[in-house]
Coordinates of C-alpha atoms in Angstrom, one line a residue:
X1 CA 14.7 -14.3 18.0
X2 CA 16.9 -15.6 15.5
X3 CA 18.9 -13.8 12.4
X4 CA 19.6 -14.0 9.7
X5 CA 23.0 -14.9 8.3
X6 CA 25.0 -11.4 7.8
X7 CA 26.3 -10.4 4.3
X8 CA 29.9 -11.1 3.0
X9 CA 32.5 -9.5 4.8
X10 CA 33.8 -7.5 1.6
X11 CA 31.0 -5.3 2.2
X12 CA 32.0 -4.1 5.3
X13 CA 31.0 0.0 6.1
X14 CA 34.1 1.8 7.2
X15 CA 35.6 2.3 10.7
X16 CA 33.3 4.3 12.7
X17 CA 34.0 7.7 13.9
X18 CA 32.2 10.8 15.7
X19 CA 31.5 13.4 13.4
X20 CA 30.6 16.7 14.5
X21 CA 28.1 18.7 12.1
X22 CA 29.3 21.2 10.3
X23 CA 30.2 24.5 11.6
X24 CA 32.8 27.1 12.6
X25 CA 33.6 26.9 16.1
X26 CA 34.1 29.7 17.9
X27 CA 33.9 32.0 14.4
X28 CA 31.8 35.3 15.2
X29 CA 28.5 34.8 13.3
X30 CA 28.3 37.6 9.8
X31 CA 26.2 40.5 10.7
X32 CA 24.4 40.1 7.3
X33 CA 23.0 36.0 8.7
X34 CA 22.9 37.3 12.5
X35 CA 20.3 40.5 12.2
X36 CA 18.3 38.6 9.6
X37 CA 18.2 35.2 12.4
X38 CA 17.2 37.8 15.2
X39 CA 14.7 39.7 13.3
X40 CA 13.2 36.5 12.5
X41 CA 12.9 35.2 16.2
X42 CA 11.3 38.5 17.4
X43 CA 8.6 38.3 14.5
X44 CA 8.3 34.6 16.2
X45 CA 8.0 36.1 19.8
X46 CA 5.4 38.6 18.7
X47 CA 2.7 36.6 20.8
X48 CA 4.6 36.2 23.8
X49 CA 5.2 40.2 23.7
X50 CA 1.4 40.4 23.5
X51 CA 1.7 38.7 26.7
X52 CA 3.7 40.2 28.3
X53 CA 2.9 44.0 27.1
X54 CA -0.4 44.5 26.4
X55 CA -2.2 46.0 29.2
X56 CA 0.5 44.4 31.6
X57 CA 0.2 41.5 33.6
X58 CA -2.3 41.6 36.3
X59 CA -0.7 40.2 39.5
X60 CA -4.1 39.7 40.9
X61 CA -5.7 38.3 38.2
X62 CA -2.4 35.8 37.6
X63 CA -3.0 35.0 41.2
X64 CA -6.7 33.9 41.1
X65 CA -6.3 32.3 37.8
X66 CA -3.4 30.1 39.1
X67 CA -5.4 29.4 42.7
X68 CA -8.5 28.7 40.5
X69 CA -9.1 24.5 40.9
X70 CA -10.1 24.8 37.1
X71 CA -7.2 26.3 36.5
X72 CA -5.7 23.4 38.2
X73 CA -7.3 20.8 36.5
X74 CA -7.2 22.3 33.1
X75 CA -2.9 22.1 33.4
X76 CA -3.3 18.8 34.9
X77 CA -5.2 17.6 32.0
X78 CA -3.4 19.6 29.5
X79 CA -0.2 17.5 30.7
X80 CA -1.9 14.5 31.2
X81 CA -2.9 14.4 27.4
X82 CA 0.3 15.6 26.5
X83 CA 2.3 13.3 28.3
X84 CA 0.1 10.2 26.8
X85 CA 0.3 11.2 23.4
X86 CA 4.1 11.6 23.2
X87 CA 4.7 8.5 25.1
X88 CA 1.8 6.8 23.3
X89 CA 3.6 8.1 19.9
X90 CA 7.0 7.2 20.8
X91 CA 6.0 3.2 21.3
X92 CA 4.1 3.0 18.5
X93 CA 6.4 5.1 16.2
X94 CA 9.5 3.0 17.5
X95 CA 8.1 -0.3 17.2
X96 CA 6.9 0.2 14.0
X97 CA 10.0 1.4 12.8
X98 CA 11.3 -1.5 13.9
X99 CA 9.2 -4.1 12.1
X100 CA 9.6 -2.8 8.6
X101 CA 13.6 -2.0 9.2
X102 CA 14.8 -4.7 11.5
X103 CA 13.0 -7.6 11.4
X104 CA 11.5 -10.1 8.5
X105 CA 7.6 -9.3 8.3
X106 CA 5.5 -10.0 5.6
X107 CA 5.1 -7.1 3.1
X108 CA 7.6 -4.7 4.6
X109 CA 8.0 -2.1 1.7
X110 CA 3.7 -1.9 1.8
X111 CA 4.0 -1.7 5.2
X112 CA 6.9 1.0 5.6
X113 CA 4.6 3.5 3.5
X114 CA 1.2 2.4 5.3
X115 CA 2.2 3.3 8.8
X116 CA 3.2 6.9 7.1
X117 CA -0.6 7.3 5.7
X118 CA -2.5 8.8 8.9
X119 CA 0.2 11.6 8.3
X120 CA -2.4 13.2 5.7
X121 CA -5.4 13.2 8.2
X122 CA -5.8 15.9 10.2
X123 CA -6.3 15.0 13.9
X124 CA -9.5 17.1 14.1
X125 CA -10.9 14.9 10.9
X126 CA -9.8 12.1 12.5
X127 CA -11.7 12.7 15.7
X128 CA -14.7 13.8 13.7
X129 CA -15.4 10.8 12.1
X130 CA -14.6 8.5 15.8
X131 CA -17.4 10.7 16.8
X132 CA -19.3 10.2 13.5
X133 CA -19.0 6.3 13.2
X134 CA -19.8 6.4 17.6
X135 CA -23.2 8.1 16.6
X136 CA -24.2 6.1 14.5
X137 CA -22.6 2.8 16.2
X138 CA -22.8 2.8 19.7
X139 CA -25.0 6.3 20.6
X140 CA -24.6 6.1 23.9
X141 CA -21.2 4.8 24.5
X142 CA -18.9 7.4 25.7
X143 CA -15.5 5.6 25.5
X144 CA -14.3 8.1 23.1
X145 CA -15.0 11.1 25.4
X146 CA -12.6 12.5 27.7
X147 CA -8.8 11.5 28.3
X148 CA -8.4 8.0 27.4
X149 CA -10.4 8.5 23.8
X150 CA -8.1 12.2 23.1
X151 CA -5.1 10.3 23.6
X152 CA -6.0 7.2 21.4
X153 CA -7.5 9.0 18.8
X154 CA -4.8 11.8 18.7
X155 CA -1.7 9.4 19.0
X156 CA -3.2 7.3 16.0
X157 CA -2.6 10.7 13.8
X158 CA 0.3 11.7 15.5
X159 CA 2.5 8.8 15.4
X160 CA 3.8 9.6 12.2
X161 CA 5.9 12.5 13.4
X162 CA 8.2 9.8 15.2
X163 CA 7.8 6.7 13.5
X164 CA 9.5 8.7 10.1
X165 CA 12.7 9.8 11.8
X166 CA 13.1 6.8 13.3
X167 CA 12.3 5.0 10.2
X168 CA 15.1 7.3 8.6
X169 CA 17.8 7.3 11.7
X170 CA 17.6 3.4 11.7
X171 CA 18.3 3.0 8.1
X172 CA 21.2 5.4 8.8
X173 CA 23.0 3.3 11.5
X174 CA 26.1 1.4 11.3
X175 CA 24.6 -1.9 12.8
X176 CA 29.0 -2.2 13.8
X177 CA 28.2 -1.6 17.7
X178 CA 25.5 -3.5 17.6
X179 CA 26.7 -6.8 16.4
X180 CA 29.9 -6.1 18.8
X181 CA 27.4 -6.2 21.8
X182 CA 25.7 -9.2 20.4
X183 CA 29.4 -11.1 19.6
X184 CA 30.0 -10.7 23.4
X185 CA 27.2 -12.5 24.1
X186 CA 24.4 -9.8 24.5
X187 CA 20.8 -11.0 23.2
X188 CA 19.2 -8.9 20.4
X189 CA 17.2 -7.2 22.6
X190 CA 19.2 -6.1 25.3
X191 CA 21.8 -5.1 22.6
X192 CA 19.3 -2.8 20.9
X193 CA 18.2 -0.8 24.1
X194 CA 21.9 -0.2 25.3
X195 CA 23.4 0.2 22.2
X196 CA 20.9 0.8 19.0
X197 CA 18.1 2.9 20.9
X198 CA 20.3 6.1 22.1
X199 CA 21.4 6.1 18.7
X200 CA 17.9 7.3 18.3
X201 CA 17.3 9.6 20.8
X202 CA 17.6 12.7 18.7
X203 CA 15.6 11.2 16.4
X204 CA 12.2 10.3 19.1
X205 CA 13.4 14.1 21.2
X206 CA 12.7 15.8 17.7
X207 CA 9.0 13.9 16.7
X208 CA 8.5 14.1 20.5
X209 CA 8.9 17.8 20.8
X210 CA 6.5 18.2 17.9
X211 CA 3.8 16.3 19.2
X212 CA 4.0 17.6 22.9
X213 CA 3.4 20.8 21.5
X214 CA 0.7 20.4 19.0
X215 CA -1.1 18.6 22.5
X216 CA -0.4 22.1 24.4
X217 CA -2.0 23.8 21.1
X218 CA -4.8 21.7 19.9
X219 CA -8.0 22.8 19.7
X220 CA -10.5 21.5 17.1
X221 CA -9.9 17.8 17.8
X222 CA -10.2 18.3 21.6
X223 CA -13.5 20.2 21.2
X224 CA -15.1 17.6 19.5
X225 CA -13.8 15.4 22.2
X226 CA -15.1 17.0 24.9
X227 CA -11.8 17.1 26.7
X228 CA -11.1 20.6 28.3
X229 CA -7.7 22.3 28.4
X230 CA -5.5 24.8 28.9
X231 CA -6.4 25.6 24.9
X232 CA -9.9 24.8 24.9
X233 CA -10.4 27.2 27.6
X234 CA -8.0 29.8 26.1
X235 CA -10.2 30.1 22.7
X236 CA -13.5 29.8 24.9
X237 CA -12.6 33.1 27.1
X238 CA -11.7 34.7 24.1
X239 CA -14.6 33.6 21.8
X240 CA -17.5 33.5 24.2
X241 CA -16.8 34.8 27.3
X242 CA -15.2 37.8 26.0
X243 CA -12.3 37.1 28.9
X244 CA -9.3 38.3 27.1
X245 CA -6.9 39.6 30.3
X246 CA -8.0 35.8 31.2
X247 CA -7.0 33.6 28.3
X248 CA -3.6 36.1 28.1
X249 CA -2.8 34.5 31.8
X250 CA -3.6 31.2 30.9
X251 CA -1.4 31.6 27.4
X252 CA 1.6 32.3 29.4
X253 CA 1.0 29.5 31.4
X254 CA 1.0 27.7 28.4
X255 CA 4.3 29.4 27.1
X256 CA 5.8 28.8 30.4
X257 CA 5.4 24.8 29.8
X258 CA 6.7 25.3 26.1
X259 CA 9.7 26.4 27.8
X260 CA 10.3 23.6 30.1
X261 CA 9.7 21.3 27.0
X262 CA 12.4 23.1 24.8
X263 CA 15.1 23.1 27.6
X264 CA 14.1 19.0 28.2
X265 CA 14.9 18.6 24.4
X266 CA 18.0 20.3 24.5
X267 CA 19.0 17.7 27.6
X268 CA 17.7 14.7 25.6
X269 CA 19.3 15.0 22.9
X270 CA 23.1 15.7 24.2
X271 CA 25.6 14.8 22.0
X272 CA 25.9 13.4 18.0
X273 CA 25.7 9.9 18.1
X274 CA 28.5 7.7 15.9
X275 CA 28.9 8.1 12.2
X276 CA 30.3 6.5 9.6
X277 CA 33.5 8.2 7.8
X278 CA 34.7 7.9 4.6
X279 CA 33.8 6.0 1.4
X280 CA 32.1 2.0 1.2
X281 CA 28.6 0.7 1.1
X282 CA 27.2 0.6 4.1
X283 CA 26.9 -3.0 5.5
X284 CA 23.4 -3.9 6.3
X285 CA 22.3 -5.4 9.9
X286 CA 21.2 -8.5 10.7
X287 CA 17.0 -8.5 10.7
X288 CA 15.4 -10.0 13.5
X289 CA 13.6 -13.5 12.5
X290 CA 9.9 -13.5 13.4
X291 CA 9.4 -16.9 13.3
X292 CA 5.7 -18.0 13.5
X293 CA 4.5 -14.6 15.9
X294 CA 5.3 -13.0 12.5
X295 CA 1.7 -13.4 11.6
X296 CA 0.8 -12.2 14.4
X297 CA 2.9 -8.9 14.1
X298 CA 1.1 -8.5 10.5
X299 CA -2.5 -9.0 12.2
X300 CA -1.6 -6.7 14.9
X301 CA -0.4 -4.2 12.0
X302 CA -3.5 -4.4 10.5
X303 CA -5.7 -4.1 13.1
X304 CA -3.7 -0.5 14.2
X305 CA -4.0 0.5 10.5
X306 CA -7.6 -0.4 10.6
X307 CA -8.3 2.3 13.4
X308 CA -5.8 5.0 11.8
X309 CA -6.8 4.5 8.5
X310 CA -10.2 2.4 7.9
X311 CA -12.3 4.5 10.6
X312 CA -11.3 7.7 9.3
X313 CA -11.5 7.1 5.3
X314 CA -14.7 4.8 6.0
X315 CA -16.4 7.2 7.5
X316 CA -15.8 10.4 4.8
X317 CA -16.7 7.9 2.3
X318 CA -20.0 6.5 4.0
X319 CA -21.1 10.6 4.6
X320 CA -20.2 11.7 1.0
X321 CA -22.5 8.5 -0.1
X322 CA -25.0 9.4 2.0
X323 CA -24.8 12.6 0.7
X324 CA -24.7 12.2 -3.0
X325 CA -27.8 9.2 -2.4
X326 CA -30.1 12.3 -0.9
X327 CA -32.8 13.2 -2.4
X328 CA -33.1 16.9 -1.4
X329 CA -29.5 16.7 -1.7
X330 CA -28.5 20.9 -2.1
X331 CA -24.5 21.0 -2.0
X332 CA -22.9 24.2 -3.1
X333 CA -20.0 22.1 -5.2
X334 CA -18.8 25.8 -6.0
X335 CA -17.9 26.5 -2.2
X336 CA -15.9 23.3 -1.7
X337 CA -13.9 24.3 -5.0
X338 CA -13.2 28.0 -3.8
X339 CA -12.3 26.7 -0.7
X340 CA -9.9 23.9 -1.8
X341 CA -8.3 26.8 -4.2
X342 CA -8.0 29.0 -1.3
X343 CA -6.5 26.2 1.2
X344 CA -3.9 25.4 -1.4
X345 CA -3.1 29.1 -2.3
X346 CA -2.4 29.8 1.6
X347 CA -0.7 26.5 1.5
X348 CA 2.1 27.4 -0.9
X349 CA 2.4 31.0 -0.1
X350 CA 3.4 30.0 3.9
X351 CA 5.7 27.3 2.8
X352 CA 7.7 29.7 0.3
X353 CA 7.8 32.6 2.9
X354 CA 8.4 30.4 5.9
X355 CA 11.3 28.3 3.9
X356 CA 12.6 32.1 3.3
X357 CA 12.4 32.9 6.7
X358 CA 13.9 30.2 8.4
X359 CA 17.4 30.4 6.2
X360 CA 19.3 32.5 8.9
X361 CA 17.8 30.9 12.1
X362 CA 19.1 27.4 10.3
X363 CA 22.1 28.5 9.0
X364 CA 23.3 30.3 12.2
X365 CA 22.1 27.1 14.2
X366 CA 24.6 25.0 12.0
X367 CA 27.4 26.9 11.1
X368 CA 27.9 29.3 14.2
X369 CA 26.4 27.1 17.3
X370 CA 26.6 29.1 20.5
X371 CA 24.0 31.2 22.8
X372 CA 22.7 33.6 19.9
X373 CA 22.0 31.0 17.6
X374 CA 20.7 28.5 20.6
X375 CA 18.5 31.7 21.6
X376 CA 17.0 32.4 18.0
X377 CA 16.3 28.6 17.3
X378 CA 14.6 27.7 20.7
X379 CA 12.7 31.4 20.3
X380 CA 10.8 30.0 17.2
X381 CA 9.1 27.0 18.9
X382 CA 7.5 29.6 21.5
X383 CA 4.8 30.1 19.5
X384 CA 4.3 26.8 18.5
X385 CA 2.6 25.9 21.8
X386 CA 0.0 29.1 21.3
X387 CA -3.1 28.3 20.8
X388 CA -3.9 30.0 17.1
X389 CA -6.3 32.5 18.7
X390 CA -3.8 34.2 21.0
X391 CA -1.0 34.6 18.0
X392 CA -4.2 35.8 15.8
X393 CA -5.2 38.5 18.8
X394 CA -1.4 39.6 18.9
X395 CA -1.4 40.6 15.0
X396 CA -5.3 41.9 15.1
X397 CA -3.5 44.3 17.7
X398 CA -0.4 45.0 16.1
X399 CA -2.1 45.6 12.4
X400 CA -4.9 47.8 13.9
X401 CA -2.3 49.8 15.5
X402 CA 1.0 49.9 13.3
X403 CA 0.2 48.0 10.5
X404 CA -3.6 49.1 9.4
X405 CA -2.9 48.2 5.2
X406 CA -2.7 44.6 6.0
X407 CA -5.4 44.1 8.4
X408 CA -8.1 41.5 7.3
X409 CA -5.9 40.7 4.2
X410 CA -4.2 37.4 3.3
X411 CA -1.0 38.6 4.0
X412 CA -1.9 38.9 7.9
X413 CA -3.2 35.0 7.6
X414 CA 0.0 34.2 6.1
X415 CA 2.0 36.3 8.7
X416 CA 0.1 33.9 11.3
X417 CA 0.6 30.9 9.8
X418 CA 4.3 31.2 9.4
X419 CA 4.9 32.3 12.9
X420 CA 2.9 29.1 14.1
X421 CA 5.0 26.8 11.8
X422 CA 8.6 28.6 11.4
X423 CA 10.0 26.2 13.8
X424 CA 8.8 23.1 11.7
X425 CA 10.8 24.6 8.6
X426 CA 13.8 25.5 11.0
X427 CA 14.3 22.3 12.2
X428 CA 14.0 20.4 8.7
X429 CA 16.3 22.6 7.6
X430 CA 19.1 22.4 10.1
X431 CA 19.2 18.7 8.7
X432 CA 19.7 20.3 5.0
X433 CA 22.4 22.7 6.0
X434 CA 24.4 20.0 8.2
X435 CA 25.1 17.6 4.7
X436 CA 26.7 21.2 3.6
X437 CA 30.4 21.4 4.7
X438 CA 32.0 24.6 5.5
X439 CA 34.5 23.0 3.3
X440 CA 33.1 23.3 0.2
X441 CA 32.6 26.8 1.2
X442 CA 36.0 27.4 1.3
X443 CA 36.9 25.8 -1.8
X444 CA 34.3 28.3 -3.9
X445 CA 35.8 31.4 -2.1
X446 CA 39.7 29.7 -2.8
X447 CA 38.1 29.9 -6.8
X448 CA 37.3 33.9 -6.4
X449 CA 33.6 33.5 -5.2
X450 CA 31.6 35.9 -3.1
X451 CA 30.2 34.8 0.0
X452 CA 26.7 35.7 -1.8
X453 CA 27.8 33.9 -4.8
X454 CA 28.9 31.1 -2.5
X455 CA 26.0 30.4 -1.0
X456 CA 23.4 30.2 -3.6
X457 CA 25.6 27.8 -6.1
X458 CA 27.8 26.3 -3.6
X459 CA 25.4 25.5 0.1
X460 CA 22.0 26.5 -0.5
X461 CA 22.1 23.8 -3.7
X462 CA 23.3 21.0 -1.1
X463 CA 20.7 21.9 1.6
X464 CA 17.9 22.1 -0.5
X465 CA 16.7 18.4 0.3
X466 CA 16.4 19.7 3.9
X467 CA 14.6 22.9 2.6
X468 CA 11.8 20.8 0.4
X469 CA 11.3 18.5 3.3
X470 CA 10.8 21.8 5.7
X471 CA 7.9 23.1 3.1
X472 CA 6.6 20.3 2.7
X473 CA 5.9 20.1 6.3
X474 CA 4.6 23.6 6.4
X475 CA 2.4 23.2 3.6
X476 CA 0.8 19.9 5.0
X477 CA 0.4 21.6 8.8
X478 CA -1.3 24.7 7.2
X479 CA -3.8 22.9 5.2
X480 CA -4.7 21.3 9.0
X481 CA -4.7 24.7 10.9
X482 CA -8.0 25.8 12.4
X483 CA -8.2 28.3 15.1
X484 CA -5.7 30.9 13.5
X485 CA -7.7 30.6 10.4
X486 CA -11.5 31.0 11.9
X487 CA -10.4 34.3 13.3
X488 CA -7.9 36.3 11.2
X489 CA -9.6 34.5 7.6
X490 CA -10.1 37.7 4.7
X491 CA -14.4 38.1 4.4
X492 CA -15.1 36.0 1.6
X493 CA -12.5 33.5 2.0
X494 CA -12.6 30.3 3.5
X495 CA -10.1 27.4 3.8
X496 CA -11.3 23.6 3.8
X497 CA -10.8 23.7 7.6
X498 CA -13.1 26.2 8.7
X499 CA -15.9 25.5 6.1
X500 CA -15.5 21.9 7.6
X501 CA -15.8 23.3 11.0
X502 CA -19.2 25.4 9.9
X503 CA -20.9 22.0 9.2
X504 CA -20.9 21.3 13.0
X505 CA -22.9 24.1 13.7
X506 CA -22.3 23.9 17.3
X507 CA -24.1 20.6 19.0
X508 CA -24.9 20.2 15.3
X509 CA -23.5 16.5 13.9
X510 CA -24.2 16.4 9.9
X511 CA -21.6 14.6 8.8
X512 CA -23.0 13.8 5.1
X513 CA -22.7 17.6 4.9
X514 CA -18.9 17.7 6.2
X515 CA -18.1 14.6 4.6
X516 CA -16.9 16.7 1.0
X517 CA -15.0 19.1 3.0
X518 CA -13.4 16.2 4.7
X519 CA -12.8 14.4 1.7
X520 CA -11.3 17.6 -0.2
X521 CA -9.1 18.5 2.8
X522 CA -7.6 14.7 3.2
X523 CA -7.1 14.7 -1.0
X524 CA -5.2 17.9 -0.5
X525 CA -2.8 17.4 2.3
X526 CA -2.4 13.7 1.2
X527 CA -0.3 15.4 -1.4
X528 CA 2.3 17.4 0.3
X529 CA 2.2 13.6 2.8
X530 CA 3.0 11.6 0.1
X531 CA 5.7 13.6 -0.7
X532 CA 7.6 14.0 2.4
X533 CA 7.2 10.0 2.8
X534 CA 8.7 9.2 -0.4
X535 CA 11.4 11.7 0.8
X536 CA 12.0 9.9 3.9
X537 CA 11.6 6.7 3.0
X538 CA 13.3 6.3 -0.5
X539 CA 16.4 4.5 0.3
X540 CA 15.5 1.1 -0.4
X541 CA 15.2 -1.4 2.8
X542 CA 18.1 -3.2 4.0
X543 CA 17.3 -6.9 3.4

C-alpha cells in the first residue's frame, strides 16, 4: 500500500505523554461513595448467593454433574462458541474499523454508520429469520444448525460491540508512533501490529468481554439454533425437567468461567496506552491507499452487510407482507401496541435506575482505584454471564421470602434487568468519569462548595456523555432480553420479546405471525442504536 501525502507540518498534535486517568492515589475512598459501591455489588451478586446458599451445594450432585460426558460436552461447546464469536468479532470489528478510518474506500462516512446497523437486531431475531429464509430456501439444508451456523449468525450481530470502540480508539490516536516506525523503514503493516494495534487492546478486551459473556448467557438465539449449552441446558432443567439443584450446579460452572474471563481482561488490558497532552489540533494519519482492490474491499463490504443486514430486514419484511396479503388474516394490532408500550416502559425505567446505580461502583473505580473498588467493579459482571432464569429464580426466592410486596410486579422485572446489565452502564461510565479531573474538583471546593454541591454542578455535568452512552446501552440490551423476561413478566404484561417468542409455539415456524413483533422490536431498539452510534461516531473522519 501506498499513502497519501501527510498534512502540513503547522498542524502538528503535541508531544506525546502517558497520562494516567484521573484519580487520587492512595486517598481512602468516602464512606458516603464506598457503602453505596458495596451495596450495589452485593445486589449484583444476589444470584451467585443463590448458588451458593440455597439448599447448599451438593458435593455429590457437583460430582456427577461434572463426570457427566454431557456435562462435558455442553462446556466444551459452550467455549467453543464463545471462543469463535469473540475471535470472529474481533477480526471483523477491527478490520472494519480500519477501512472506514485508515484507509481511502469508497463511501466511508455511509459505510462507518452501516457496519454499526446490526447493533439494533437482536441476535435471537437475527437467527430467526436465518432459520425463516432456510425454510423456505433450502428446507433441508442444515448448514445453519449447530456450531459453525451459531457462530456466523451470532458474530454478524455481535460485531458491533468491538468494531465501535475501535472505530472510537482509532480516531483518538496520535498517528506520532506510527509514522516514527514507518520513517525507520517499517511497512504500514508491520508498523500497525507493533505499534497501532496495542494501542487498541483496551479497546477489543472491553467489546471482547461483552460478547464472551453474552455467548456464556445466550439463550433464545441458540435454541432456535439447535446448538446445546451450558445455558440451553440451564433453562431446560429448570423449565422442563423441573432439575433445579441441577441447573444451580451447572450456573456455577458458568460463573466459575465468568471469572476466569474477568481476571483475563484485567491482564489484557495492562496499562493506559499514550496520550496526547496539552492544547493543538490533532494531526491526522496518513490513510492507507487501496489502489484498485479498493473495489474489491467495497464488494466484500457489501456482501457482509448483505448477510447482517439484508437477511434479517428481508425477511421481517417478506413475513409482515405475507401477513398483511392473507386472507383470513386475524392480527390482534392491539397486542403488538401494548407490548411495544410495555417494552419501552421497562426500557427507560432500567436505564434510569441502572445509570443511578452504577454512579458509586464508577466513581470508586476512577477516582479511588485499589482492591475495593477492583472488587465491586469485577463483582457486577458476575451476573452478566447468568443465564436470565437463574438471576429470575434467585429474586422469585428472595421476594417470596423477604420481599413478598414486590413479587410478580414490575419493579422485580426491573430489579432483574438491572442486575443483568449494571456492568454495561458501569463500564460506559468509568469512560464519563475519567474526562472529569479531580482537579476541577478541587477548584469548586477552593470557591466554598460542598462535596455534594461539587459533584452534581462540577463532575457529574462532565461525565454525563459517559452516563447517556451507559443508558443507552442498557435500554437497547433490555429491549433484546428474553429468558429473565418469560419468567419473572407481571400477568397481563408482555414485552415485544416474549410475545415474539410465543409465535414459535415450540416446533411451531409461523413467521408471518412473528414477523410484526419482529418488526416492532427492531423499530424500537433501532432507536436507542442510532443513538449510541451517532455518539460514537460523531467526530468527523480524518481525511
Amino acid at each position: 500500500m501506498t499513502t497519501k501525502n501527510t498534512p502540513p507540518p503547522e498542524r502538528h498534535a503535541p508531544p506525546v505523554a502517558l497520562v494516567p486517568r484521573p484519580r487520587i492515589v492512595g486517598a481512602r475512598p468516602p464512606a458516603a461513595l464506598a457503602v453505596p459501591a458495596v451495596l450495589v455489588a452485593l445486589l449484583a451478586l444476589t444470584p451467585v448467593g443463590y448458588l451458593l446458599f440455597r439448599g447448599g451445594i451438593s458435593l455429590p450432585l457437583l460430582l456427577r454433574e461434572l463426570s457427566s460426558p454431557t456435562t462435558g460436552m455442553l462446556i466444551t461447546n459452550t467455549l467453543l462458541l464463545a471462543l469463535g464469536v469473540t475471535l470472529t468479532c474481533a477480526g471483523l470489528g477491527v478490520s472494519l474499523a480500519l477501512l472506514v478510518v485508515r484507509t481511502d474506500l469508497p463511501a466511508r462516512p455511509l459505510l462507518t454508520v452501516l457496519f454499526a446497523l446490526p447493533l439494533g437486531i437482536p441476535s435471537f431475531v437475527g437467527s430467526y429469520t436465518w432459520v425463516a429464509t432456510f425454510y423456505e430456501l433450502a428446507p433441508r439444508s442444515t448448514f445453519i444448525y449447530g456450531l459453525p451456523g451459531a457462530v456466523i449468525i451470532l458474530s454478524l450481530a455481535m460485531y458491533p460491540y468491538i468494531y465501535l470502540p475501535v472505530v472510537a480508539a482509532l480516531r483518538g490516536l496520535d498517528p506520532a508512533q506510527e509514522e516514527a516506525a514507518r520513517s525507520l523503514g517499517t511497512g504500514a503493516a508491520v508498523a500497525f501490529f507493533r505499534v497501532t494495534l496495542p494501542q487498541l487492546r483496551t479497546a477489543i478486551a472491553g467489546g471482547g468481554l461483552i460478547v464472551a459473556l453474552h455467548m456464556f448467557a445466550e439463550f433464545g438465539a441458540l435454541e432456535l439454533l439447535r446448538f446445546r449449552t451450558l445455558t440451553t441446558a440451564i433453562v431446560q432443567r429448570v423449565t422442563v425437567l423441573s432439575a433445579p439443584e441441577a441447573a444451580r450446579t451447572l450456573s456455577l460452572v458458568l460463573a466459575l468461567g465468568s471469572l476466569a474471563l474477568l481476571a483475563l481482561d484485567l491482564k489484557v488490558r495492562g496499562r493506559p496506552s499514550a496520550a496526547r497532552t496539552g492544547g493543538g489540533v490533532a494531526r491526522a494519519p496518513s490513510l492507507w491507499r487501496l489502489g484498485r482492490s479498493r473495489w474489491l474491499w467495497l464488494g466484500a463490504s457489501g456482501f457482509l452487510l448483505a448477510l447482517a443486514l439484508g437477511v434479517p430486514l428481508s425477511a421481517m419484511g417478506g413475513g409482515l407482507v405475507r401477513l398483511l396479503l392473507r386472507p383470513d388474516a386475524a392480527f390482534d394490532w392491539a397486542r403488538l401496541i401494548g407490548a411495544t408500550q410495555d417494552t419501552a416502559q421497562y426500557a427507560l425505567a432500567t436505564a434510569l435506575a441502572a445509570s443511578i446505580a452504577a454512579i458509586p461502583v464508577s466513581l470508586l473505580a476512577v477516582r479511588y482505584p485499589g482492591r475495593l473498588a477492583m472488587l465491586t467493579e469485577r463483582s457486577t459482571w458476575i451476573a452478566h454471564s447468568l443465564p436470565g432464569v437463574i438471576v429470575s429464580l434467585a429474586l422469585v426466592y428472595l421476594s417470596v421470602r423477604w420481599l413478598y410486596p414486590i413479587y410478580q410486579t414490575s419493579a422485580l422485572l426491573v430489579i432483574g434487568y438491572v442486575i443483568l446489565y449494571l456492568p454495561i452502564a458501569v463500564g460506559a461510565q468509568q469512560v464519563g468519569f475519567g474526562h472529569a479531573s479531580p482537579q476541577f474538583d478541587n477548584v469548586a471546593r477552593s470557591l466554598g462548595a460542598r462535596s455534594l454541591g461539587t459533584f452534581f454542578r462540577v463532575t457529574l455535568p462532565l461525565a454525563l456523555p459517559g452516563i447517556a452512552v451507559g443508558a443507552i446501552l442498557v435500554m437497547l440490551n433490555v429491549g433484546k432480553e428474553l429468558t429473565m423476561t418469560l419468567l419473572l413478566h407481571p400477568t397481563g404484561t408482555r414485552t415485544l420479546a416474549t410475545a415474539l417468542w410465543a409465535t414459535t409455539e415450540g416446533e411451531v415456524l409461523d413467521f408471518a405471525a412473528a414477523a410484526p413483533y419482529a418488526v416492532a422490536l427492531v423499530a424500537i431498539t433501532a432507536i436507542p442504536a442510532f443513538v449510541l452510534i451517532r455518539q460514537t461516531l460523531r467526530r468527523p473522519a480524518r481525511r
